[in-house]
Amino acid sequence: MRERRPGDRAFSRTRRAKDGITLSAMTDEQLLRYSRHILLPEIGIEGQERLLASHAFVMGAGGLGSPVALYLASAGVGRITICDGDRVDLTNLQRQIVHRTESIGQEKVLSARATLASINPSVKVAALAERADGARIEELVTGADIVLDGSDNFVTRHAINRACVRLRKPLVSGAAIRFDGQVAVFDMRAEDAACYACIFPEGAESEDMPCAIMGVFAPLTGIVGSLQAAEALKVLMGTGETLAGRLLLVDALRMQLRTIRVRKDPACVVCSARGIQ
Ligand SMILES: [Zn+2]
C-alpha cells in the first residue's frame, strides 16, 4: 500500500459528525503535533478534529487571557478571536505570560498573536485591538462556539454574560485577585443553566478591584486561566464533566480548591425571561 502523503485527496476530505459539525481529516503534521491528545481515548481523532473545527472568543489578553490563549492555540483550537484595547506595560509581565519584554508598548492583541503564531502557526488568530461595548460584544459572540471571559471589570463581564445568554453560547468565566481565584462554566445551551448574573447580580457587586490596586499572585492567573482553557476544550469536544452548575474557588495562599453548587435564579433579570424573548 502506498504511503499517504499530505496533498493526497484523502487528506482534504471532510466528514460530518453525528451532531452535524463538519470535521476535516488531519494532516501528518497535525497527527504528530496532537499525538498526545489523540492517544487519550477521551479525545482521540474525533475530539482533536472537533477542536480544529472550533472557534473560541477570548475577551482580554491579560493575566487570564494569556494562559487561555496559549493553551487554546497549543491544543489546536482552529480559530481564536482575542479582544483587548490595552498595550503591553512593564507591570503586566509579572503574570501576562503571552507577552514579552520586547513587546512593551505594543497592542496586547498583536503581541499575543505573535506568540501564538510562534507556538502553532496553523491557528487562525483574529486580533482585535479595541474596547468592545455591549453591541460589539454580541456581534463577536455570535460567531464563536465558546466564549472565555478574561476581562477585569464587571461592565464587560455582564455584557459578555448577556450576549451568551441571548445567543445560547457556553461561557467559561474566570477571575483572579490577590491570592483568590474563581472559575465557572455557564453552558447556556441547557435550558436550566445558571448564568453569571444568577450568582453575581448586576449592580449588586462592589466596585471593581483592579490588580493595579489590589495586587495579584502571578501563578494564580496561570492556574485560573489554565482551568478555563481545560473547561473550554472539554466543552468543545463534549468530553468529561465540566464545571457547569458549580463554581470553583481557588485559595492559592493556602492552596485549597473547593466547589460550590450554583443554580439558576428564577428571578434573574438576565436569564429568567429568556424563554419569552
Ligand atoms: Zn441568570
PDB file of C-alpha atoms and ligand atoms in Angstrom:
ATOM      1  CA  MET A   1       0.000   0.000   0.000  1.00  0.00           C
ATOM      2  CA  ARG A   2       1.332   3.392  -0.971  1.00  0.00           C
ATOM      3  CA  GLU A   3       2.122   5.708   1.896  1.00  0.00           C
ATOM      4  CA  ARG A   4      -0.375   8.556   2.233  1.00  0.00           C
ATOM      5  CA  ARG A   5       1.090  11.996   1.849  1.00  0.00           C
ATOM      6  CA  PRO A   6      -0.165  15.482   2.650  1.00  0.00           C
ATOM      7  CA  GLY A   7      -1.792  16.772  -0.510  1.00  0.00           C
ATOM      8  CA  ASP A   8      -3.361  13.422  -1.299  1.00  0.00           C
ATOM      9  CA  ARG A   9      -7.051  13.693  -1.868  1.00  0.00           C
ATOM     10  CA  ALA A  10      -7.623  11.576   1.222  1.00  0.00           C
ATOM     11  CA  PHE A  11      -6.154  14.342   3.364  1.00  0.00           C
ATOM     12  CA  SER A  12      -8.547  17.012   2.210  1.00  0.00           C
ATOM     13  CA  ARG A  13     -11.691  15.002   2.794  1.00  0.00           C
ATOM     14  CA  THR A  14     -14.237  16.189   5.255  1.00  0.00           C
ATOM     15  CA  ARG A  15     -16.950  14.314   7.060  1.00  0.00           C
ATOM     16  CA  ARG A  16     -19.928  15.151   9.193  1.00  0.00           C
ATOM     17  CA  ALA A  17     -20.058  14.226  12.842  1.00  0.00           C
ATOM     18  CA  LYS A  18     -23.324  12.934  14.322  1.00  0.00           C
ATOM     19  CA  ASP A  19     -24.261  16.406  15.539  1.00  0.00           C
ATOM     20  CA  GLY A  20     -23.746  17.991  12.123  1.00  0.00           C
ATOM     21  CA  ILE A  21     -20.313  19.575  12.700  1.00  0.00           C
ATOM     22  CA  THR A  22     -18.064  19.271   9.641  1.00  0.00           C
ATOM     23  CA  LEU A  23     -14.719  17.699  10.559  1.00  0.00           C
ATOM     24  CA  SER A  24     -11.627  17.689   8.336  1.00  0.00           C
ATOM     25  CA  ALA A  25      -9.144  14.834   8.311  1.00  0.00           C
ATOM     26  CA  MET A  26      -5.798  15.788   9.872  1.00  0.00           C
ATOM     27  CA  THR A  27      -2.510  16.070   8.013  1.00  0.00           C
ATOM     28  CA  ASP A  28       0.533  14.032   9.057  1.00  0.00           C
ATOM     29  CA  GLU A  29       1.960  17.105  10.760  1.00  0.00           C
ATOM     30  CA  GLN A  30      -1.243  17.546  12.754  1.00  0.00           C
ATOM     31  CA  LEU A  31      -1.380  13.854  13.673  1.00  0.00           C
ATOM     32  CA  LEU A  32       2.088  14.244  15.164  1.00  0.00           C
ATOM     33  CA  ARG A  33       1.556  17.642  16.757  1.00  0.00           C
ATOM     34  CA  TYR A  34      -1.581  16.484  18.550  1.00  0.00           C
ATOM     35  CA  SER A  35      -0.499  12.871  19.076  1.00  0.00           C
ATOM     36  CA  ARG A  36      -0.510  13.121  22.893  1.00  0.00           C
ATOM     37  CA  HIS A  37      -4.135  14.240  22.737  1.00  0.00           C
ATOM     38  CA  ILE A  38      -5.072  11.608  20.176  1.00  0.00           C
ATOM     39  CA  LEU A  39      -3.644   8.928  22.473  1.00  0.00           C
ATOM     40  CA  LEU A  40      -6.236   9.796  25.094  1.00  0.00           C
ATOM     41  CA  PRO A  41      -9.343   7.680  24.494  1.00  0.00           C
ATOM     42  CA  GLU A  42     -11.487  10.543  25.821  1.00  0.00           C
ATOM     43  CA  ILE A  43     -10.187  12.743  22.977  1.00  0.00           C
ATOM     44  CA  GLY A  44      -8.969  10.591  20.094  1.00  0.00           C
ATOM     45  CA  ILE A  45      -9.032  11.649  16.439  1.00  0.00           C
ATOM     46  CA  GLU A  46     -12.567  12.961  16.556  1.00  0.00           C
ATOM     47  CA  GLY A  47     -12.033  15.071  19.673  1.00  0.00           C
ATOM     48  CA  GLN A  48      -8.965  16.678  18.137  1.00  0.00           C
ATOM     49  CA  GLU A  49     -10.789  17.279  14.853  1.00  0.00           C
ATOM     50  CA  ARG A  50     -13.534  18.988  16.824  1.00  0.00           C
ATOM     51  CA  LEU A  51     -11.009  21.357  18.366  1.00  0.00           C
ATOM     52  CA  LEU A  52      -9.554  22.118  14.935  1.00  0.00           C
ATOM     53  CA  ALA A  53     -13.049  22.944  13.648  1.00  0.00           C
ATOM     54  CA  SER A  54     -13.838  25.235  16.608  1.00  0.00           C
ATOM     55  CA  HIS A  55     -13.838  28.994  17.074  1.00  0.00           C
ATOM     56  CA  ALA A  56     -13.172  30.468  20.538  1.00  0.00           C
ATOM     57  CA  PHE A  57     -13.734  34.083  21.514  1.00  0.00           C
ATOM     58  CA  VAL A  58     -11.347  35.265  24.254  1.00  0.00           C
ATOM     59  CA  MET A  59     -12.055  38.572  25.979  1.00  0.00           C
ATOM     60  CA  GLY A  60      -8.842  40.063  27.320  1.00  0.00           C
ATOM     61  CA  ALA A  61      -5.171  39.398  26.601  1.00  0.00           C
ATOM     62  CA  GLY A  62      -4.078  39.921  30.200  1.00  0.00           C
ATOM     63  CA  GLY A  63      -3.410  37.649  33.165  1.00  0.00           C
ATOM     64  CA  LEU A  64      -6.198  35.176  32.362  1.00  0.00           C
ATOM     65  CA  GLY A  65      -6.328  35.695  28.599  1.00  0.00           C
ATOM     66  CA  SER A  66      -2.616  34.815  28.350  1.00  0.00           C
ATOM     67  CA  PRO A  67      -2.777  31.189  29.565  1.00  0.00           C
ATOM     68  CA  VAL A  68      -6.212  30.783  27.995  1.00  0.00           C
ATOM     69  CA  ALA A  69      -4.947  31.795  24.548  1.00  0.00           C
ATOM     70  CA  LEU A  70      -1.668  29.877  24.883  1.00  0.00           C
ATOM     71  CA  TYR A  71      -3.417  26.599  25.718  1.00  0.00           C
ATOM     72  CA  LEU A  72      -6.221  27.001  23.188  1.00  0.00           C
ATOM     73  CA  ALA A  73      -3.633  27.641  20.468  1.00  0.00           C
ATOM     74  CA  SER A  74      -1.196  24.906  21.504  1.00  0.00           C
ATOM     75  CA  ALA A  75      -4.091  22.428  21.807  1.00  0.00           C
ATOM     76  CA  GLY A  76      -5.234  23.222  18.272  1.00  0.00           C
ATOM     77  CA  VAL A  77      -8.441  25.237  18.556  1.00  0.00           C
ATOM     78  CA  GLY A  78      -8.708  26.217  14.885  1.00  0.00           C
ATOM     79  CA  ARG A  79      -9.793  29.830  15.233  1.00  0.00           C
ATOM     80  CA  ILE A  80      -9.263  32.212  18.131  1.00  0.00           C
ATOM     81  CA  THR A  81     -10.599  35.750  18.283  1.00  0.00           C
ATOM     82  CA  ILE A  82      -8.943  37.792  21.016  1.00  0.00           C
ATOM     83  CA  CYS A  83     -10.068  41.263  22.006  1.00  0.00           C
ATOM     84  CA  ASP A  84      -8.243  43.798  24.194  1.00  0.00           C
ATOM     85  CA  GLY A  85      -7.778  47.557  23.839  1.00  0.00           C
ATOM     86  CA  ASP A  86      -4.670  47.868  26.020  1.00  0.00           C
ATOM     87  CA  ARG A  87      -0.969  47.995  25.234  1.00  0.00           C
ATOM     88  CA  VAL A  88       1.702  45.890  26.943  1.00  0.00           C
ATOM     89  CA  ASP A  89       3.105  47.591  30.034  1.00  0.00           C
ATOM     90  CA  LEU A  90       6.111  46.652  32.162  1.00  0.00           C
ATOM     91  CA  THR A  91       3.801  45.918  35.123  1.00  0.00           C
ATOM     92  CA  ASN A  92       1.933  43.277  33.047  1.00  0.00           C
ATOM     93  CA  LEU A  93       4.898  40.986  32.500  1.00  0.00           C
ATOM     94  CA  GLN A  94       4.895  39.524  36.036  1.00  0.00           C
ATOM     95  CA  ARG A  95       1.872  37.387  35.061  1.00  0.00           C
ATOM     96  CA  GLN A  96       0.694  38.051  31.480  1.00  0.00           C
ATOM     97  CA  ILE A  97       2.816  35.277  30.021  1.00  0.00           C
ATOM     98  CA  VAL A  98       1.774  35.635  26.390  1.00  0.00           C
ATOM     99  CA  HIS A  99       3.739  38.929  26.219  1.00  0.00           C
ATOM    100  CA  ARG A 100       7.498  39.526  26.058  1.00  0.00           C
ATOM    101  CA  THR A 101       9.699  42.344  27.328  1.00  0.00           C
ATOM    102  CA  GLU A 102      10.331  43.487  23.759  1.00  0.00           C
ATOM    103  CA  SER A 103       6.546  43.852  23.288  1.00  0.00           C
ATOM    104  CA  ILE A 104       6.221  46.689  25.806  1.00  0.00           C
ATOM    105  CA  GLY A 105       4.246  49.490  24.168  1.00  0.00           C
ATOM    106  CA  GLN A 106       2.714  47.200  21.539  1.00  0.00           C
ATOM    107  CA  GLU A 107      -1.018  46.449  21.321  1.00  0.00           C
ATOM    108  CA  LYS A 108      -1.600  43.437  23.585  1.00  0.00           C
ATOM    109  CA  VAL A 109      -3.549  41.522  20.963  1.00  0.00           C
ATOM    110  CA  LEU A 110      -0.758  41.909  18.384  1.00  0.00           C
ATOM    111  CA  SER A 111       1.839  40.797  20.921  1.00  0.00           C
ATOM    112  CA  ALA A 112      -0.389  37.810  21.810  1.00  0.00           C
ATOM    113  CA  ARG A 113      -0.951  36.907  18.164  1.00  0.00           C
ATOM    114  CA  ALA A 114       2.808  36.869  17.509  1.00  0.00           C
ATOM    115  CA  THR A 115       3.423  34.499  20.431  1.00  0.00           C
ATOM    116  CA  LEU A 116       0.554  32.205  19.440  1.00  0.00           C
ATOM    117  CA  ALA A 117       1.813  32.088  15.848  1.00  0.00           C
ATOM    118  CA  SER A 118       5.259  31.017  17.051  1.00  0.00           C
ATOM    119  CA  ILE A 119       3.696  28.154  19.027  1.00  0.00           C
ATOM    120  CA  ASN A 120       1.137  26.994  16.470  1.00  0.00           C
ATOM    121  CA  PRO A 121       1.233  28.779  13.089  1.00  0.00           C
ATOM    122  CA  SER A 122      -1.811  26.953  11.733  1.00  0.00           C
ATOM    123  CA  VAL A 123      -4.216  28.504  14.244  1.00  0.00           C
ATOM    124  CA  LYS A 124      -6.084  31.477  12.776  1.00  0.00           C
ATOM    125  CA  VAL A 125      -5.935  34.318  15.289  1.00  0.00           C
ATOM    126  CA  ALA A 126      -8.093  37.427  14.855  1.00  0.00           C
ATOM    127  CA  ALA A 127      -6.532  40.193  16.968  1.00  0.00           C
ATOM    128  CA  LEU A 128      -8.986  42.975  17.837  1.00  0.00           C
ATOM    129  CA  ALA A 129      -7.307  45.983  19.451  1.00  0.00           C
ATOM    130  CA  GLU A 130     -10.459  47.594  20.753  1.00  0.00           C
ATOM    131  CA  ARG A 131     -12.583  48.115  23.825  1.00  0.00           C
ATOM    132  CA  ALA A 132     -15.767  46.332  22.823  1.00  0.00           C
ATOM    133  CA  ASP A 133     -19.082  47.592  24.180  1.00  0.00           C
ATOM    134  CA  GLY A 134     -22.281  45.558  24.596  1.00  0.00           C
ATOM    135  CA  ALA A 135     -23.409  45.642  20.948  1.00  0.00           C
ATOM    136  CA  ARG A 136     -19.949  44.817  19.650  1.00  0.00           C
ATOM    137  CA  ILE A 137     -19.545  42.008  22.178  1.00  0.00           C
ATOM    138  CA  GLU A 138     -22.807  40.478  20.974  1.00  0.00           C
ATOM    139  CA  GLU A 139     -21.543  40.643  17.397  1.00  0.00           C
ATOM    140  CA  LEU A 140     -18.294  38.908  18.381  1.00  0.00           C
ATOM    141  CA  VAL A 141     -20.016  36.240  20.477  1.00  0.00           C
ATOM    142  CA  THR A 142     -22.344  35.426  17.568  1.00  0.00           C
ATOM    143  CA  GLY A 143     -19.579  33.835  15.526  1.00  0.00           C
ATOM    144  CA  ALA A 144     -17.998  31.830  18.349  1.00  0.00           C
ATOM    145  CA  ASP A 145     -18.561  28.270  19.543  1.00  0.00           C
ATOM    146  CA  ILE A 146     -17.381  29.166  23.038  1.00  0.00           C
ATOM    147  CA  VAL A 147     -16.585  32.328  24.978  1.00  0.00           C
ATOM    148  CA  LEU A 148     -13.799  32.723  27.530  1.00  0.00           C
ATOM    149  CA  ASP A 149     -14.021  35.746  29.765  1.00  0.00           C
ATOM    150  CA  GLY A 150     -10.688  37.060  30.988  1.00  0.00           C
ATOM    151  CA  SER A 151     -11.842  40.646  31.406  1.00  0.00           C
ATOM    152  CA  ASP A 152     -11.108  42.684  34.510  1.00  0.00           C
ATOM    153  CA  ASN A 153     -14.283  44.683  35.050  1.00  0.00           C
ATOM    154  CA  PHE A 154     -17.928  43.999  35.860  1.00  0.00           C
ATOM    155  CA  VAL A 155     -19.359  46.031  32.964  1.00  0.00           C
ATOM    156  CA  THR A 156     -17.623  43.804  30.417  1.00  0.00           C
ATOM    157  CA  ARG A 157     -18.360  40.618  32.375  1.00  0.00           C
ATOM    158  CA  HIS A 158     -22.071  41.367  32.436  1.00  0.00           C
ATOM    159  CA  ALA A 159     -22.118  42.383  28.766  1.00  0.00           C
ATOM    160  CA  ILE A 160     -20.455  39.077  27.819  1.00  0.00           C
ATOM    161  CA  ASN A 161     -22.891  37.159  30.016  1.00  0.00           C
ATOM    162  CA  ARG A 162     -25.915  38.872  28.449  1.00  0.00           C
ATOM    163  CA  ALA A 163     -24.654  38.099  24.949  1.00  0.00           C
ATOM    164  CA  CYS A 164     -24.008  34.451  25.853  1.00  0.00           C
ATOM    165  CA  VAL A 165     -27.472  34.087  27.422  1.00  0.00           C
ATOM    166  CA  ARG A 166     -29.156  35.647  24.388  1.00  0.00           C
ATOM    167  CA  LEU A 167     -27.185  33.643  21.853  1.00  0.00           C
ATOM    168  CA  ARG A 168     -27.055  30.435  23.945  1.00  0.00           C
ATOM    169  CA  LYS A 169     -23.282  30.170  23.874  1.00  0.00           C
ATOM    170  CA  PRO A 170     -21.241  28.351  26.514  1.00  0.00           C
ATOM    171  CA  LEU A 171     -19.313  30.813  28.691  1.00  0.00           C
ATOM    172  CA  VAL A 172     -16.198  29.972  30.700  1.00  0.00           C
ATOM    173  CA  SER A 173     -15.699  32.663  33.285  1.00  0.00           C
ATOM    174  CA  GLY A 174     -12.580  33.308  35.356  1.00  0.00           C
ATOM    175  CA  ALA A 175     -11.399  35.843  37.903  1.00  0.00           C
ATOM    176  CA  ALA A 176      -8.214  36.325  39.918  1.00  0.00           C
ATOM    177  CA  ILE A 177      -7.300  38.919  42.514  1.00  0.00           C
ATOM    178  CA  ARG A 178      -4.669  38.785  45.275  1.00  0.00           C
ATOM    179  CA  PHE A 179      -4.490  35.030  46.068  1.00  0.00           C
ATOM    180  CA  ASP A 180      -8.155  34.298  45.293  1.00  0.00           C
ATOM    181  CA  GLY A 181      -9.488  32.850  42.060  1.00  0.00           C
ATOM    182  CA  GLN A 182     -12.790  31.652  40.629  1.00  0.00           C
ATOM    183  CA  VAL A 183     -13.739  29.558  37.628  1.00  0.00           C
ATOM    184  CA  ALA A 184     -17.226  28.763  36.355  1.00  0.00           C
ATOM    185  CA  VAL A 185     -18.859  27.317  33.245  1.00  0.00           C
ATOM    186  CA  PHE A 186     -22.252  28.622  32.201  1.00  0.00           C
ATOM    187  CA  ASP A 187     -23.437  26.341  29.453  1.00  0.00           C
ATOM    188  CA  MET A 188     -26.345  28.350  28.123  1.00  0.00           C
ATOM    189  CA  ARG A 189     -27.228  25.627  25.633  1.00  0.00           C
ATOM    190  CA  ALA A 190     -29.019  23.931  28.550  1.00  0.00           C
ATOM    191  CA  GLU A 191     -32.426  25.334  29.467  1.00  0.00           C
ATOM    192  CA  ASP A 192     -31.802  25.153  33.222  1.00  0.00           C
ATOM    193  CA  ALA A 193     -28.272  26.611  33.137  1.00  0.00           C
ATOM    194  CA  ALA A 194     -27.397  29.332  35.610  1.00  0.00           C
ATOM    195  CA  CYS A 195     -25.824  32.473  34.162  1.00  0.00           C
ATOM    196  CA  TYR A 196     -23.119  34.735  35.609  1.00  0.00           C
ATOM    197  CA  ALA A 197     -25.770  37.202  36.812  1.00  0.00           C
ATOM    198  CA  CYS A 198     -27.628  34.450  38.726  1.00  0.00           C
ATOM    199  CA  ILE A 199     -24.597  34.326  41.043  1.00  0.00           C
ATOM    200  CA  PHE A 200     -23.343  37.902  40.729  1.00  0.00           C
ATOM    201  CA  PRO A 201     -26.403  40.079  40.028  1.00  0.00           C
ATOM    202  CA  GLU A 202     -25.755  43.227  38.033  1.00  0.00           C
ATOM    203  CA  GLY A 203     -25.335  46.251  40.257  1.00  0.00           C
ATOM    204  CA  ALA A 204     -25.017  44.166  43.440  1.00  0.00           C
ATOM    205  CA  GLU A 205     -21.242  43.918  43.299  1.00  0.00           C
ATOM    206  CA  SER A 206     -18.943  46.359  44.987  1.00  0.00           C
ATOM    207  CA  GLU A 207     -16.593  48.456  42.896  1.00  0.00           C
ATOM    208  CA  ASP A 208     -14.151  46.802  40.525  1.00  0.00           C
ATOM    209  CA  MET A 209     -10.946  45.928  42.324  1.00  0.00           C
ATOM    210  CA  PRO A 210      -8.251  46.031  39.675  1.00  0.00           C
ATOM    211  CA  CYS A 211      -4.967  44.221  40.093  1.00  0.00           C
ATOM    212  CA  ALA A 212      -3.272  47.615  39.837  1.00  0.00           C
ATOM    213  CA  ILE A 213      -4.662  48.438  43.277  1.00  0.00           C
ATOM    214  CA  MET A 214      -5.146  45.050  44.931  1.00  0.00           C
ATOM    215  CA  GLY A 215      -2.185  43.110  43.548  1.00  0.00           C
ATOM    216  CA  VAL A 216      -2.313  39.552  42.205  1.00  0.00           C
ATOM    217  CA  PHE A 217      -0.148  36.458  42.711  1.00  0.00           C
ATOM    218  CA  ALA A 218       1.448  35.683  39.331  1.00  0.00           C
ATOM    219  CA  PRO A 219       0.820  31.908  39.087  1.00  0.00           C
ATOM    220  CA  LEU A 220      -2.777  32.318  40.292  1.00  0.00           C
ATOM    221  CA  THR A 221      -3.668  33.852  36.926  1.00  0.00           C
ATOM    222  CA  GLY A 222      -1.949  30.877  35.296  1.00  0.00           C
ATOM    223  CA  ILE A 223      -3.923  28.414  37.433  1.00  0.00           C
ATOM    224  CA  VAL A 224      -7.270  30.082  36.758  1.00  0.00           C
ATOM    225  CA  GLY A 225      -6.598  30.671  33.046  1.00  0.00           C
ATOM    226  CA  SER A 226      -5.397  27.091  32.563  1.00  0.00           C
ATOM    227  CA  LEU A 227      -8.559  25.798  34.268  1.00  0.00           C
ATOM    228  CA  GLN A 228     -10.627  27.968  31.931  1.00  0.00           C
ATOM    229  CA  ALA A 229      -8.798  26.545  28.906  1.00  0.00           C
ATOM    230  CA  ALA A 230      -9.285  22.985  30.192  1.00  0.00           C
ATOM    231  CA  GLU A 231     -13.006  23.511  30.637  1.00  0.00           C
ATOM    232  CA  ALA A 232     -13.349  25.140  27.219  1.00  0.00           C
ATOM    233  CA  LEU A 233     -11.595  22.241  25.460  1.00  0.00           C
ATOM    234  CA  LYS A 234     -13.885  19.756  27.233  1.00  0.00           C
ATOM    235  CA  VAL A 235     -16.989  21.718  26.259  1.00  0.00           C
ATOM    236  CA  LEU A 236     -15.839  21.910  22.625  1.00  0.00           C
ATOM    237  CA  MET A 237     -15.135  18.170  22.485  1.00  0.00           C
ATOM    238  CA  GLY A 238     -18.137  17.123  24.577  1.00  0.00           C
ATOM    239  CA  THR A 239     -15.736  15.228  26.818  1.00  0.00           C
ATOM    240  CA  GLY A 240     -15.919  14.552  30.551  1.00  0.00           C
ATOM    241  CA  GLU A 241     -17.850  16.563  33.086  1.00  0.00           C
ATOM    242  CA  THR A 242     -17.454  20.329  33.118  1.00  0.00           C
ATOM    243  CA  LEU A 243     -17.858  22.809  35.964  1.00  0.00           C
ATOM    244  CA  ALA A 244     -21.361  23.677  34.702  1.00  0.00           C
ATOM    245  CA  GLY A 245     -23.542  24.036  37.789  1.00  0.00           C
ATOM    246  CA  ARG A 246     -20.563  24.580  40.078  1.00  0.00           C
ATOM    247  CA  LEU A 247     -18.318  27.487  40.983  1.00  0.00           C
ATOM    248  CA  LEU A 248     -14.687  26.570  41.668  1.00  0.00           C
ATOM    249  CA  LEU A 249     -12.934  28.684  44.277  1.00  0.00           C
ATOM    250  CA  VAL A 250      -9.136  28.749  44.404  1.00  0.00           C
ATOM    251  CA  ASP A 251      -7.285  29.885  47.516  1.00  0.00           C
ATOM    252  CA  ALA A 252      -3.689  29.988  46.318  1.00  0.00           C
ATOM    253  CA  LEU A 253      -2.334  31.201  49.671  1.00  0.00           C
ATOM    254  CA  ARG A 254      -3.423  28.003  51.449  1.00  0.00           C
ATOM    255  CA  MET A 255      -3.721  26.036  48.195  1.00  0.00           C
ATOM    256  CA  GLN A 256      -7.249  24.917  48.742  1.00  0.00           C
ATOM    257  CA  LEU A 257      -9.726  24.267  45.974  1.00  0.00           C
ATOM    258  CA  ARG A 258     -13.422  23.892  46.631  1.00  0.00           C
ATOM    259  CA  THR A 259     -16.550  23.890  44.525  1.00  0.00           C
ATOM    260  CA  ILE A 260     -19.953  25.198  45.483  1.00  0.00           C
ATOM    261  CA  ARG A 261     -23.227  24.352  43.717  1.00  0.00           C
ATOM    262  CA  VAL A 262     -24.772  27.124  41.699  1.00  0.00           C
ATOM    263  CA  ARG A 263     -28.343  27.162  40.465  1.00  0.00           C
ATOM    264  CA  LYS A 264     -30.330  29.214  38.037  1.00  0.00           C
ATOM    265  CA  ASP A 265     -32.052  32.072  39.860  1.00  0.00           C
ATOM    266  CA  PRO A 266     -35.696  32.102  38.712  1.00  0.00           C
ATOM    267  CA  ALA A 267     -35.726  35.840  39.420  1.00  0.00           C
ATOM    268  CA  CYS A 268     -32.536  36.598  37.451  1.00  0.00           C
ATOM    269  CA  VAL A 269     -33.236  39.590  35.222  1.00  0.00           C
ATOM    270  CA  VAL A 270     -30.796  38.365  32.572  1.00  0.00           C
ATOM    271  CA  CYS A 271     -31.697  34.716  32.005  1.00  0.00           C
ATOM    272  CA  SER A 272     -35.119  34.141  33.559  1.00  0.00           C
ATOM    273  CA  ALA A 273     -37.009  35.882  30.733  1.00  0.00           C
ATOM    274  CA  ARG A 274     -35.046  34.098  28.021  1.00  0.00           C
ATOM    275  CA  GLY A 275     -37.876  31.737  27.120  1.00  0.00           C
ATOM    276  CA  ILE A 276     -40.303  34.509  26.193  1.00  0.00           C
ATOM    277  CA  GLN A 277     -37.898  36.704  24.246  1.00  0.00           C
TER     278      GLN A 277
HETATM  279 ZN    ZN B   1     -29.200  34.304  35.306  1.00  0.00          ZN
END
